[in-house]
Coordinates of C-alpha atoms in Angstrom, one line a residue:
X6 CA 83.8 -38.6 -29.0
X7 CA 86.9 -39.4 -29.7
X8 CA 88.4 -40.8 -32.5
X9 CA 87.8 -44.8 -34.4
X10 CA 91.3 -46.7 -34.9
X11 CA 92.3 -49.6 -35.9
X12 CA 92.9 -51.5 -32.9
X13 CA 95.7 -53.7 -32.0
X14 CA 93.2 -56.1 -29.6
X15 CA 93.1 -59.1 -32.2
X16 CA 93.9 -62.3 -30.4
X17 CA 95.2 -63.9 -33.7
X18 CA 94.5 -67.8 -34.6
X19 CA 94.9 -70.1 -37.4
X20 CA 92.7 -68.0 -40.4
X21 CA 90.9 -66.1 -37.5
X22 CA 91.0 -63.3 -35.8
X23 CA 89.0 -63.3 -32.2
X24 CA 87.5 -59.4 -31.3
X25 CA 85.0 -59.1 -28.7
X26 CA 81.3 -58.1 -29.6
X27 CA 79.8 -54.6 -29.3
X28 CA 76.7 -54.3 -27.2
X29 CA 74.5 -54.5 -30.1
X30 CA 75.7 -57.6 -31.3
X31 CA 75.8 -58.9 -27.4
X32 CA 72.1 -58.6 -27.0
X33 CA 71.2 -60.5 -30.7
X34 CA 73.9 -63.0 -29.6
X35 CA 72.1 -63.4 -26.0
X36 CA 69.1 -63.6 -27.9
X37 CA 69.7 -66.4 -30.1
X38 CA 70.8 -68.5 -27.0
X39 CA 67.7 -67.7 -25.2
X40 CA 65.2 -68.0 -28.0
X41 CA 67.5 -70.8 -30.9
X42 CA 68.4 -70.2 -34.0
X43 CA 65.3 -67.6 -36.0
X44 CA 65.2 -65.9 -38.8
X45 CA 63.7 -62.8 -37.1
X46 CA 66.8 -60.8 -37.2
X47 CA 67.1 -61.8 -40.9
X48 CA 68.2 -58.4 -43.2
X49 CA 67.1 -59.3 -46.8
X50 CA 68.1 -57.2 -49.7
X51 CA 65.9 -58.0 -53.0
X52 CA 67.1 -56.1 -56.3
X53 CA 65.8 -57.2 -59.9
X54 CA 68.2 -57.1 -62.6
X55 CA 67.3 -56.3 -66.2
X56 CA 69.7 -57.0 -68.7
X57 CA 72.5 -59.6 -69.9
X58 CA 74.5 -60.4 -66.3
X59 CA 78.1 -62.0 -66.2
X60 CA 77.5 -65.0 -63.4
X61 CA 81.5 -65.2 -63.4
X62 CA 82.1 -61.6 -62.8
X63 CA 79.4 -61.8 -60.2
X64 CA 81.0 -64.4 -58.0
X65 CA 84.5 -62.5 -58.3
X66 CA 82.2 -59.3 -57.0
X67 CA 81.2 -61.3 -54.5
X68 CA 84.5 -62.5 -53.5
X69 CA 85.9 -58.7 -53.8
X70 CA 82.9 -57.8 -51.2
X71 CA 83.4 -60.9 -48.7
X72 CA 87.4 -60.0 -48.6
X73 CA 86.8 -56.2 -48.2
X74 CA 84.1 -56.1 -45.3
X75 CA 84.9 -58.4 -42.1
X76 CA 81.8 -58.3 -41.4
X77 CA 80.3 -60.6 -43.7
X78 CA 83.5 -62.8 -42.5
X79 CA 82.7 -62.9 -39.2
X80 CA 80.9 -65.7 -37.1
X81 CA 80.5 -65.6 -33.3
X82 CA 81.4 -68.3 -30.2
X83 CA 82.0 -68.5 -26.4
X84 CA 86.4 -67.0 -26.3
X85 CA 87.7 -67.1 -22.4
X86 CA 84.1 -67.4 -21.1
X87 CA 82.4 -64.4 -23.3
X88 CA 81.0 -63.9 -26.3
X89 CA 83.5 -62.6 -29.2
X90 CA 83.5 -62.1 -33.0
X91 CA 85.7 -64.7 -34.8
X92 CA 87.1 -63.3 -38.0
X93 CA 87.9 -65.7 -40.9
X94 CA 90.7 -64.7 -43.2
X95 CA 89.7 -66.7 -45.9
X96 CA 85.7 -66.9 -45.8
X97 CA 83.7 -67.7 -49.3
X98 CA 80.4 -67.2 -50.3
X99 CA 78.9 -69.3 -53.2
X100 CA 76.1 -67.3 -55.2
X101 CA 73.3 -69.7 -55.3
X102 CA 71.3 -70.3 -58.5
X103 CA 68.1 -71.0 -58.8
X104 CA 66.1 -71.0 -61.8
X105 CA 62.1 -69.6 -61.0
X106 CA 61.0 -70.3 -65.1
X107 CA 57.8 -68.4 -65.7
X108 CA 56.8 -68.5 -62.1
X109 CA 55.8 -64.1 -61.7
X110 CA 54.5 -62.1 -59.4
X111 CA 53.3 -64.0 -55.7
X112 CA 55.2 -66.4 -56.5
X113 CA 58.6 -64.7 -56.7
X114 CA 57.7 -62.6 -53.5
X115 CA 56.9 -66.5 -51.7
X116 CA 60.4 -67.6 -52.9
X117 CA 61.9 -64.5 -51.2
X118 CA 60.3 -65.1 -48.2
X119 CA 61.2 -68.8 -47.8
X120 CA 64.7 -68.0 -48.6
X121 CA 64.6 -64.9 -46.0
X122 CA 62.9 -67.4 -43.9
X123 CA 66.0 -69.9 -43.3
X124 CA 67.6 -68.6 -40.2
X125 CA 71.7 -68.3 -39.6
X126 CA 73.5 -70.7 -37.7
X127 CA 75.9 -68.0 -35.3
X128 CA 78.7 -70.1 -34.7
X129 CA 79.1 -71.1 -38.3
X130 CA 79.9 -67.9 -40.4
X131 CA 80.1 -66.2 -42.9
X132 CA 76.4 -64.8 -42.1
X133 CA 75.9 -63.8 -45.5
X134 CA 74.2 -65.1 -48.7
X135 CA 73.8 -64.8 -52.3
X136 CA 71.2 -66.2 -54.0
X137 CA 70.2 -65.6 -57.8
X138 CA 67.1 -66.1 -59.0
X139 CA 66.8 -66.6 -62.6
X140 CA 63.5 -65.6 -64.0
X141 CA 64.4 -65.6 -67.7
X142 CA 68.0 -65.3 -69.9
X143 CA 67.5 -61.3 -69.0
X144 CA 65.5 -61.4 -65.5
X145 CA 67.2 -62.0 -62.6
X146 CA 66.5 -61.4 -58.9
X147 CA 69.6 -61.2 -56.7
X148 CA 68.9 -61.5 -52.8
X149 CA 71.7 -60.8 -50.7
X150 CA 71.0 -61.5 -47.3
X151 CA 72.7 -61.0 -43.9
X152 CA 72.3 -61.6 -40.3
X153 CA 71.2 -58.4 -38.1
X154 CA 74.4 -58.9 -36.1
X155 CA 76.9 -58.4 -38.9
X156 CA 74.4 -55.5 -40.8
X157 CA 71.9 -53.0 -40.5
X158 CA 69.9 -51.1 -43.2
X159 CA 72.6 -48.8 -43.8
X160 CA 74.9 -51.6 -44.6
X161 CA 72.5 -52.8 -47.1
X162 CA 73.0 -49.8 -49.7
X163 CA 76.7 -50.0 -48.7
X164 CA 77.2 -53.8 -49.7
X165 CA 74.7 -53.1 -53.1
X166 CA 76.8 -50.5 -54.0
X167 CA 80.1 -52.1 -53.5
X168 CA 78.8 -55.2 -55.1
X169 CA 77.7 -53.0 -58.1
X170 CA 81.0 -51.4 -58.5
X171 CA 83.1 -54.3 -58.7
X172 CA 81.1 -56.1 -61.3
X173 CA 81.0 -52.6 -63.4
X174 CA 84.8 -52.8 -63.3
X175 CA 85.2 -56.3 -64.1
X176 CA 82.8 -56.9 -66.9
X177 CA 84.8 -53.9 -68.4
X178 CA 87.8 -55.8 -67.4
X179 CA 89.5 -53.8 -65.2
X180 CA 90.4 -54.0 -61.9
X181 CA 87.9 -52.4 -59.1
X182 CA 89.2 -49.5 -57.6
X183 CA 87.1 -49.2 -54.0
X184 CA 88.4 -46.3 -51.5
X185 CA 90.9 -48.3 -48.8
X186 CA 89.0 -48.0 -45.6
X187 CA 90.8 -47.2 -42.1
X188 CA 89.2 -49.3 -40.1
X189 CA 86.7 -52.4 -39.4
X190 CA 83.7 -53.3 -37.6
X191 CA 85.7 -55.1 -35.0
X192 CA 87.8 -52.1 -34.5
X193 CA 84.3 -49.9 -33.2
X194 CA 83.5 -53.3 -31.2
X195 CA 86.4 -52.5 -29.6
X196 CA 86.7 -48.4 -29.6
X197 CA 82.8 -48.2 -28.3
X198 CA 83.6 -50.6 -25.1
X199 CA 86.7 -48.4 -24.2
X200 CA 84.8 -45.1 -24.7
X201 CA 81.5 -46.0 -23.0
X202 CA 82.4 -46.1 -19.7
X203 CA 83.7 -43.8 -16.7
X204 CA 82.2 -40.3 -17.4
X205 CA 80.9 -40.6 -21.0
X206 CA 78.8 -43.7 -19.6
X207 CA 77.7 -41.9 -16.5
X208 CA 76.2 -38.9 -18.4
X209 CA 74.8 -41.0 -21.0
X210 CA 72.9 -43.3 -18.3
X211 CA 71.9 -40.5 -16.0
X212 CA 70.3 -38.1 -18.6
X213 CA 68.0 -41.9 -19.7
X214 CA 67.2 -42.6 -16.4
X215 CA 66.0 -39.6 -15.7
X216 CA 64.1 -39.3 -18.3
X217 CA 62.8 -42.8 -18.3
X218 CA 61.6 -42.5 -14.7
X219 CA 58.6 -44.4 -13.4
X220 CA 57.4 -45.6 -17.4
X221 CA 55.1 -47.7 -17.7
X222 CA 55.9 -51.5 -18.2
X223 CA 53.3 -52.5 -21.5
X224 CA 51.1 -50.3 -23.7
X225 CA 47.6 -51.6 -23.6
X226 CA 46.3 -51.5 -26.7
X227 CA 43.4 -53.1 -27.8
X228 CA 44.3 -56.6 -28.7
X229 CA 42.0 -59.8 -30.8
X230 CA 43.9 -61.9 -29.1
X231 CA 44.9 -62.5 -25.2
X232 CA 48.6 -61.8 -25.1
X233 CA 51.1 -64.9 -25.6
X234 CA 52.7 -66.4 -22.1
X235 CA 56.3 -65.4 -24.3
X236 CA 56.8 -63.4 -27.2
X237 CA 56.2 -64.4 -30.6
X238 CA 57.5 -62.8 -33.8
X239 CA 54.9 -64.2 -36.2
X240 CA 54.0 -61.1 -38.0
X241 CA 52.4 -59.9 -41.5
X242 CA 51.8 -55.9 -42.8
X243 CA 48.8 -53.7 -44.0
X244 CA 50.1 -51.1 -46.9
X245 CA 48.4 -47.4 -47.5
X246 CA 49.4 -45.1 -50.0
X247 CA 48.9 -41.5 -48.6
X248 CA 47.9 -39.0 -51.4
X249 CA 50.0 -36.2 -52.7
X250 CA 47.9 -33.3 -51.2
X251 CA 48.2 -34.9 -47.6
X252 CA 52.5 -35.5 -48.2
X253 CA 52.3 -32.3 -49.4
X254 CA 50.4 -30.9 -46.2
X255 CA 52.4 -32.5 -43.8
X256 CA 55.4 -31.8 -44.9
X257 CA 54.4 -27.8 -44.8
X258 CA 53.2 -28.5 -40.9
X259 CA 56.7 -29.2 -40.0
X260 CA 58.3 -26.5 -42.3
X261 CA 56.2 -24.1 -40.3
X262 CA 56.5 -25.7 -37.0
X263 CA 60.3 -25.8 -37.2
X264 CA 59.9 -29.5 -37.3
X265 CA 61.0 -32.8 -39.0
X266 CA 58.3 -34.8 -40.7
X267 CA 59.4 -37.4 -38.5
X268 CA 58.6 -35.3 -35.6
X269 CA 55.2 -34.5 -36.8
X270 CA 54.4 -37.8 -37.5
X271 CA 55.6 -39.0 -34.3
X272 CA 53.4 -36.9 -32.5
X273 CA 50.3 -37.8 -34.4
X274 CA 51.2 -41.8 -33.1
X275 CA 51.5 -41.0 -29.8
X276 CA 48.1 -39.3 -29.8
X277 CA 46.8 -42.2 -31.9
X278 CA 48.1 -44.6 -29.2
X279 CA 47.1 -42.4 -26.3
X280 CA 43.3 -42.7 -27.8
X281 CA 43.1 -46.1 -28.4
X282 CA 45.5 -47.5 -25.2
X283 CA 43.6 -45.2 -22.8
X284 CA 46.8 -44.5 -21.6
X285 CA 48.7 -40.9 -21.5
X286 CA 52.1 -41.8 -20.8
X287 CA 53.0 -43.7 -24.3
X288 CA 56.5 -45.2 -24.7
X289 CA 57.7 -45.4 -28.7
X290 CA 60.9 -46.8 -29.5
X291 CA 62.5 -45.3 -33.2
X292 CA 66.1 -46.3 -34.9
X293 CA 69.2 -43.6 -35.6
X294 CA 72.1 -44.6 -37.7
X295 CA 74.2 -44.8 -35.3
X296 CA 77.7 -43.6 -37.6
X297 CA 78.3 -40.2 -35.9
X298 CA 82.1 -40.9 -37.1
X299 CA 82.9 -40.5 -41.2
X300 CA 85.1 -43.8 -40.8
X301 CA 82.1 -45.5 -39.9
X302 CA 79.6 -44.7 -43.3
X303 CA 81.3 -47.0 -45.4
X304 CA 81.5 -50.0 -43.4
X305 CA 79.1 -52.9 -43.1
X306 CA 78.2 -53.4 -39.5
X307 CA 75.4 -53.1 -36.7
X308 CA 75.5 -49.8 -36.2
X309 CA 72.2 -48.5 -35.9
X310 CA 70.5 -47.7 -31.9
X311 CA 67.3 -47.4 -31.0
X312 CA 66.3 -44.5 -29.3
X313 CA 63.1 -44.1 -26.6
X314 CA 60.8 -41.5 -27.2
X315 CA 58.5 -41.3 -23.9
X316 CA 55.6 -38.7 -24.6
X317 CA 53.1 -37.3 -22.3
X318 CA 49.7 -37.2 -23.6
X319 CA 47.5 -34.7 -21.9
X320 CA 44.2 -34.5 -23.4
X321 CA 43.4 -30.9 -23.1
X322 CA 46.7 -30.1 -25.2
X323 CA 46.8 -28.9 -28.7
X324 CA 48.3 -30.6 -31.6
X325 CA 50.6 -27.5 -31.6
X326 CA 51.6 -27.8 -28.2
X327 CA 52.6 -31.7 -28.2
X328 CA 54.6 -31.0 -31.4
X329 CA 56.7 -28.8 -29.5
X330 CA 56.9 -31.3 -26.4
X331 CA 57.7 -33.8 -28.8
X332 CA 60.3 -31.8 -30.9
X333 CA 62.4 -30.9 -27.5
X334 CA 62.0 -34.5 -26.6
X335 CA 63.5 -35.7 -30.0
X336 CA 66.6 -33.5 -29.8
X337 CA 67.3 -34.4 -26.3
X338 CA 67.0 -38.0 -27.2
X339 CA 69.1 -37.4 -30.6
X340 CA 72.1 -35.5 -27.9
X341 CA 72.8 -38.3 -25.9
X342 CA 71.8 -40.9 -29.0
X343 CA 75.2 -42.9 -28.1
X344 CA 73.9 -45.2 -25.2
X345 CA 73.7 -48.7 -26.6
X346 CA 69.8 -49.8 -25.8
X347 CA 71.2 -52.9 -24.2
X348 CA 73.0 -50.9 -21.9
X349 CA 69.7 -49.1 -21.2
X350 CA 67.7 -51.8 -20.4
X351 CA 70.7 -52.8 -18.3
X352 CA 70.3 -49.8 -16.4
X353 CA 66.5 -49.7 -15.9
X354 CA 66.0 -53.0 -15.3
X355 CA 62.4 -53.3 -16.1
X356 CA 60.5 -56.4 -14.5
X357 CA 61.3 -58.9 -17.3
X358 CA 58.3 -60.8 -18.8
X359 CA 58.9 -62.8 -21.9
X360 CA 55.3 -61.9 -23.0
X361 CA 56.4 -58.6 -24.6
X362 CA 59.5 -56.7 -25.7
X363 CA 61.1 -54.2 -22.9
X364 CA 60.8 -51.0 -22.2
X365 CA 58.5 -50.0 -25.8
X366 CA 56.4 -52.6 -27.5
X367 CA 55.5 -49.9 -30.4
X368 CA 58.4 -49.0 -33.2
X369 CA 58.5 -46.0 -35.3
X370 CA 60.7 -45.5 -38.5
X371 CA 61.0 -43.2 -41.2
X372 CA 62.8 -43.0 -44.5
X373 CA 63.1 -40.0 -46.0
X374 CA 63.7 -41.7 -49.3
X375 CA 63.6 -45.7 -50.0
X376 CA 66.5 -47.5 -51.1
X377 CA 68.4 -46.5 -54.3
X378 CA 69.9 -48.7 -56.9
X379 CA 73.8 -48.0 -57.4
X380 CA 73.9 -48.5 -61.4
X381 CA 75.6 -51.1 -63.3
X382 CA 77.1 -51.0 -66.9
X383 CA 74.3 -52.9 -69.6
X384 CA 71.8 -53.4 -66.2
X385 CA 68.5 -51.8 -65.6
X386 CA 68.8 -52.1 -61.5
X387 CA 65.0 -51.9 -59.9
X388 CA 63.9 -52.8 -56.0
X389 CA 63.0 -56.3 -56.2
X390 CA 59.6 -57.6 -54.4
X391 CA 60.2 -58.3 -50.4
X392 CA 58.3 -61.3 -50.2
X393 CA 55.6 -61.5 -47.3
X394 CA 55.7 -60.1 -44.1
X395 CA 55.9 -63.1 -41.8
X396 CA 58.1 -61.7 -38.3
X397 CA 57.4 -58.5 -36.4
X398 CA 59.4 -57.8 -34.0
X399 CA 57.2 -56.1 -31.9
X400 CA 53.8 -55.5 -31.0
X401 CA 53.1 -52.8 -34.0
X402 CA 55.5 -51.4 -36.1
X403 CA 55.0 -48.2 -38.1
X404 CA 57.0 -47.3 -41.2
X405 CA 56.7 -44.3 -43.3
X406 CA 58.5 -43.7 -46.6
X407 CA 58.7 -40.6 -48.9
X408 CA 58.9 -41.3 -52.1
X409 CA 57.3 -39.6 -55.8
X410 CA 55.4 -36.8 -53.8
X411 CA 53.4 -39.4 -51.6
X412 CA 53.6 -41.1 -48.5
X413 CA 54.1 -44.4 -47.9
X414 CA 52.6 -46.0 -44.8
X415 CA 53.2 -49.4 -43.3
X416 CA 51.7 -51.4 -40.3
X417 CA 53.7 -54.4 -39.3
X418 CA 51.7 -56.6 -36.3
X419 CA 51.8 -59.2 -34.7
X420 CA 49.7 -61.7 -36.0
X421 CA 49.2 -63.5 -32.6
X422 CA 47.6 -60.5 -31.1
X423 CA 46.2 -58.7 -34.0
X424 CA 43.7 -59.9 -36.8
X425 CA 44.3 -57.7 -40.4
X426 CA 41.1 -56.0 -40.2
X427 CA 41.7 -54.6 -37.4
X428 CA 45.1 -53.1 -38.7
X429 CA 43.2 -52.0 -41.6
X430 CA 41.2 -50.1 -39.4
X431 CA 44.2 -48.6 -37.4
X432 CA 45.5 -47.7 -40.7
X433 CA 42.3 -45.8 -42.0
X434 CA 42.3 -44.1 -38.6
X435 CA 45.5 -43.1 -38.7
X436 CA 45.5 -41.5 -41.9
X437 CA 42.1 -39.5 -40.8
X438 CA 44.0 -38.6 -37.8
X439 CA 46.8 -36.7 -39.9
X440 CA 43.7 -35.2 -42.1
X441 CA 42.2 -33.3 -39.2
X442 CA 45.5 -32.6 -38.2
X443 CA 46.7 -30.6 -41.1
X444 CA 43.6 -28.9 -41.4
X445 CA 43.7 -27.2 -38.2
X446 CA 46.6 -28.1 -35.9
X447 CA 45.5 -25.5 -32.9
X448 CA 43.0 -28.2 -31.6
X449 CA 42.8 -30.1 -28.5
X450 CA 44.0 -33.3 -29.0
X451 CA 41.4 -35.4 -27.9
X452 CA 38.4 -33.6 -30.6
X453 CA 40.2 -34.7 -33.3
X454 CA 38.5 -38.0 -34.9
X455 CA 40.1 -41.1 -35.2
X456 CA 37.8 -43.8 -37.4
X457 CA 36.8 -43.0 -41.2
X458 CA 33.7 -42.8 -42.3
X459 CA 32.9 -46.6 -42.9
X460 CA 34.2 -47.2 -39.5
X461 CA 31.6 -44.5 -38.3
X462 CA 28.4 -45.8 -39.7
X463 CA 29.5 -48.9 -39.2
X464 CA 30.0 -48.3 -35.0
X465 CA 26.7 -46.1 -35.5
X466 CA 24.4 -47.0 -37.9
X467 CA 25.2 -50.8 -39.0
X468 CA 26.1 -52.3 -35.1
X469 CA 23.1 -50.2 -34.0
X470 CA 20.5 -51.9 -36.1
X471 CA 19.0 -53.9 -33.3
X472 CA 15.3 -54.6 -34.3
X473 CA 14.1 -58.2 -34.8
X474 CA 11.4 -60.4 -35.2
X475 CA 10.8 -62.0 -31.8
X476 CA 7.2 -63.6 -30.6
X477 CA 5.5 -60.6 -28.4
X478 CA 3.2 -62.6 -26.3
X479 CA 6.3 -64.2 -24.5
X480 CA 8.0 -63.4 -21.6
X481 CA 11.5 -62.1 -21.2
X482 CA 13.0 -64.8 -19.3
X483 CA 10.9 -66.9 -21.2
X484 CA 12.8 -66.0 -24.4
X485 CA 16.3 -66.4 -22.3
X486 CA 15.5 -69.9 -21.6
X487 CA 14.6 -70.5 -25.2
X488 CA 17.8 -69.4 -26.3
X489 CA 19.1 -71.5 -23.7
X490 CA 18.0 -74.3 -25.2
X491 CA 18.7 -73.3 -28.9
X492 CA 22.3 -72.3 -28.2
X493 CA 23.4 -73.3 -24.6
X494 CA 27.6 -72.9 -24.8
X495 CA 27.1 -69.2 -26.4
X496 CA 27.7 -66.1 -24.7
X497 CA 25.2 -64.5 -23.2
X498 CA 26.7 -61.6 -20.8
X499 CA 30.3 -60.7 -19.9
X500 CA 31.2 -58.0 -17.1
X501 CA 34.9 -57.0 -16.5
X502 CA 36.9 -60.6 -16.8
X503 CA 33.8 -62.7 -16.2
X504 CA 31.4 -64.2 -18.6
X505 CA 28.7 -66.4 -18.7
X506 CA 26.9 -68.8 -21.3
X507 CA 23.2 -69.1 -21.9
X508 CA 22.9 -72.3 -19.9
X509 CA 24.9 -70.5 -17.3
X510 CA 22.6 -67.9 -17.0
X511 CA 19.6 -69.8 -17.3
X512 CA 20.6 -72.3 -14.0
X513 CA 21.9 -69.0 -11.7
X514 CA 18.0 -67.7 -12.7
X515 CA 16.4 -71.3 -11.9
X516 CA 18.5 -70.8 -8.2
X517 CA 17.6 -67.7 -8.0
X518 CA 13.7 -67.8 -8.5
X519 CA 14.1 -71.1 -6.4
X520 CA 15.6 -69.1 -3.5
X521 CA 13.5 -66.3 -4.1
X522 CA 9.9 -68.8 -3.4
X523 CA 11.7 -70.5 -0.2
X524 CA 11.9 -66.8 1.2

């Protein structure tokens, strides 16, 4: 790759500066045309601060942050008939107050979520805000929110900790000292488009469509709902706390394996969706940084690429075994890593249906430690609550975090297609999965079980109890058209697509016995 400079492509304007977009940004921008304005794509950034806080020094920190990262400068608008980043020179971005009072717990988390909630108008930037949430004189919740095309997670920890070390400086009353950086975000816009084409493209695009071949368009999986005519991003979460002895296990599974835990867990998804899709070609999409430069770590930007991970699930494979298919799949993926996904699903063009995301519908992401609060002088810093889940992006997401010696699991679903219980039941399965897993990974995939043990008497024992009172003198049909009377709209048989009500069922018999006398 070769190297990130400061480019001389900026098309200079009154206070602005006009760069094109990268590809990520493209897609979000394409996006928010086709779809209007969401909050979706929001990034929020919750951090409770403990402690006597300077609101003065914290606007000029602010203002220190806003002036040193284009990014959260930038808005974006149709320039010669394409999309392009337009750079203010002069942007501001007031901290907004709001005083909570006593309100604790729920409440705070509903606040975050309402403010996360209130989408970003592209065309007007900056798209970035502050907001300040005074609890009492020494509890405050700062939010610091961004749109996904000027950030990433990444840029998160970035814009805390340059935040943080302004205001340290300045409530000591000195002047911040942050390292100069070489370049901007608008500067990779423009290195990325330059490099990514010719031979580096064609290797890139050859190696993913070969590996991509013939996937399947949607994973199947078991569904509440019928699926939406177009995609909806209404979306909430189911939290599990996995214990100590199973971190602990996993993690030795992939010490001895040679693996990540990302790879082990990976695998144990793929064979959880496998078993409950029906399907043994299973499609998983997962996020990588995306900074492979050093210029680029300290820079607030969407960087970050999501990477496919296509995974054949034979059934009479070991656990073993598909860990290693999954491991060589993983570093392939991670070698050619610098294909933008919009330029991938350029390339494959996969029969577009606005029902369901392209190409994966199922997102995997670990963190191999949360988010860490930078420090600030006569502060206690602490992660601040998130607020509800309401958007999901895609059909399932599943999150894993390491943190204290356990892990932490999330499902995010949609909420159009999924009903919580049955997330809480993916989520039990899942983690009796990774049970049986660690206590003997040399078995065949498909012997390990999948439900816990409620789930199991419930499916055997509970949904099996069938007796009941009925009178024994009468005759079958004789009780159908009873029922038919009692409840004539419910269900009374369904075979493949087709079903059939009581009343249904009890005319088709009446024709039927009528036909049957004639003959």
């Amino acid at each position: 790759m070769n190297e990130v400079t400061q480019t001389s492509f900026r098309v200079e304007e009154p206070e602005q500066f006009i760069f094109p977009v990268s590809f990520a940004q493209q897609r979000l921008w394409f996006l928010d045309q086709l779809e209007g304005r969401s909050a979706v794509y929001n990034v929020k950034l919750p951090v409770r601060l403990h402690g006597p806080l300077d609101l003065e020094c914290l606007q000029q920190a602010v203002n220190i942050l806003v002036d040193r990262h284009e990014s959260l400068r930038t808005s974006f608008s149709i320039r010669r008939g394409i999309p392009s980043q337009v750079i203010s020179s002069n942007a501001t971005v007031p901290v907004q107050i709001l005083s909570l009072g006593d309100t604790h717990g729920k409440g705070i988390g509903a606040k975050v979520a309402e403010l996360a909630g209130q989408p970003f108008d592209l065309d007007k930037g900056p798209l970035f805000r502050v907001h300040l949430l005074q609890l009492s004189p020494h509890e405050n919740l700062l939010l610091l929110l961004t749109h996904h095309i000027v950030s990433d997670a990444w840029s998160s920890g970035i814009m805390f900790r340059d935040l943080a070390s302004a205001y340290d400086a300045l409530v000591a009353g000195e002047t911040p000292k942050l390292t100069e950086l070489s370049v901007q975000y608008a500067d990779y816009a423009v290195w990325q488009r330059d490099w990514l084409e010719g031979p580096a493209l064609e290797q890139q695009l050859d190696y993913w469509k070969n590996k991509l071949a013939g996937v399947p368009a949607l994973l199947q999986l078991p569904a509440d709902r019928p699926r939406p005519r177009r995609q909806t991003y209404n979306g909430s979460r189911v939290s599990r706390i996995f214990s100590a002895e199973l971190t602990t296990a996993l993690n030795e599974l992939a010490q001895r394996e040679s693996c990540t835990l990302f790879m082990v867990m990976l695998t144990a998804l793929n064979i959880f969706l496998a078993r409950y899709s029906g399907q043994d070609d299973v499609l998983v999409g997962s996020p990588i940084a995306g900074r492979r430069r050093t210029e680029l770590e300290d820079l607030i930007g969407l960087f970050v690429n999501t990477l496919v991970f296509r995974t054949q699930v034979a059934g009479d494979v070991t656990f073993r075994e598909l860990l290693a298919q999954v491991r060589a799949t993983a570093l392939e993926a991670y070698a050619h890593q610098d294909l933008p996904f919009e330029k991938l699903v350029e390339a494959l063009q996969p029969p577009r249906d606005m029902s369901h995301a392209p190409i994966f519908q199922v997102m995997y992401i670990h963190q191999n430690a949360p988010w860490e609060a930078q420090p600030i002088r006569s502060l206690m810093v602490a992660p601040g609550e998130i607020g509800a889940g309401e958007t999901a992006k895609y059909d399932l997401t599943v999150s894993t975090t390491e943190f204290d010696g356990a892990l932490y699991l999330n499902f995010e679903y949609n909420t159009d297609l999924f009903d919580c219980s049955s997330i809480e039941r993916f989520a039990a399965g899942f983690e009796t999965l990774l049970e049986a897993v660690v206590s003997d990974p040399a078995e065949a995939i498909l012997t390990y079980p999948m439900c816990s043990n409620a789930d199991q008497n419930q499916m055997l024992a509970e949904w099996n109890r069938t007796d009941a009172d009925f009178a024994r003198d009468e005759t079958l049909h004789g009780l159908i058209e009873q029922q038919a009377q009692r409840t004539p709209t419910a269900i009374a048989l369904e075979y493949q697509s087709h079903s059939w009500c009581y009343a249904d069922l009890d005319e088709r018999a009446d024709a039927l016995s009528a036909e049957l006398r004639r003959l």
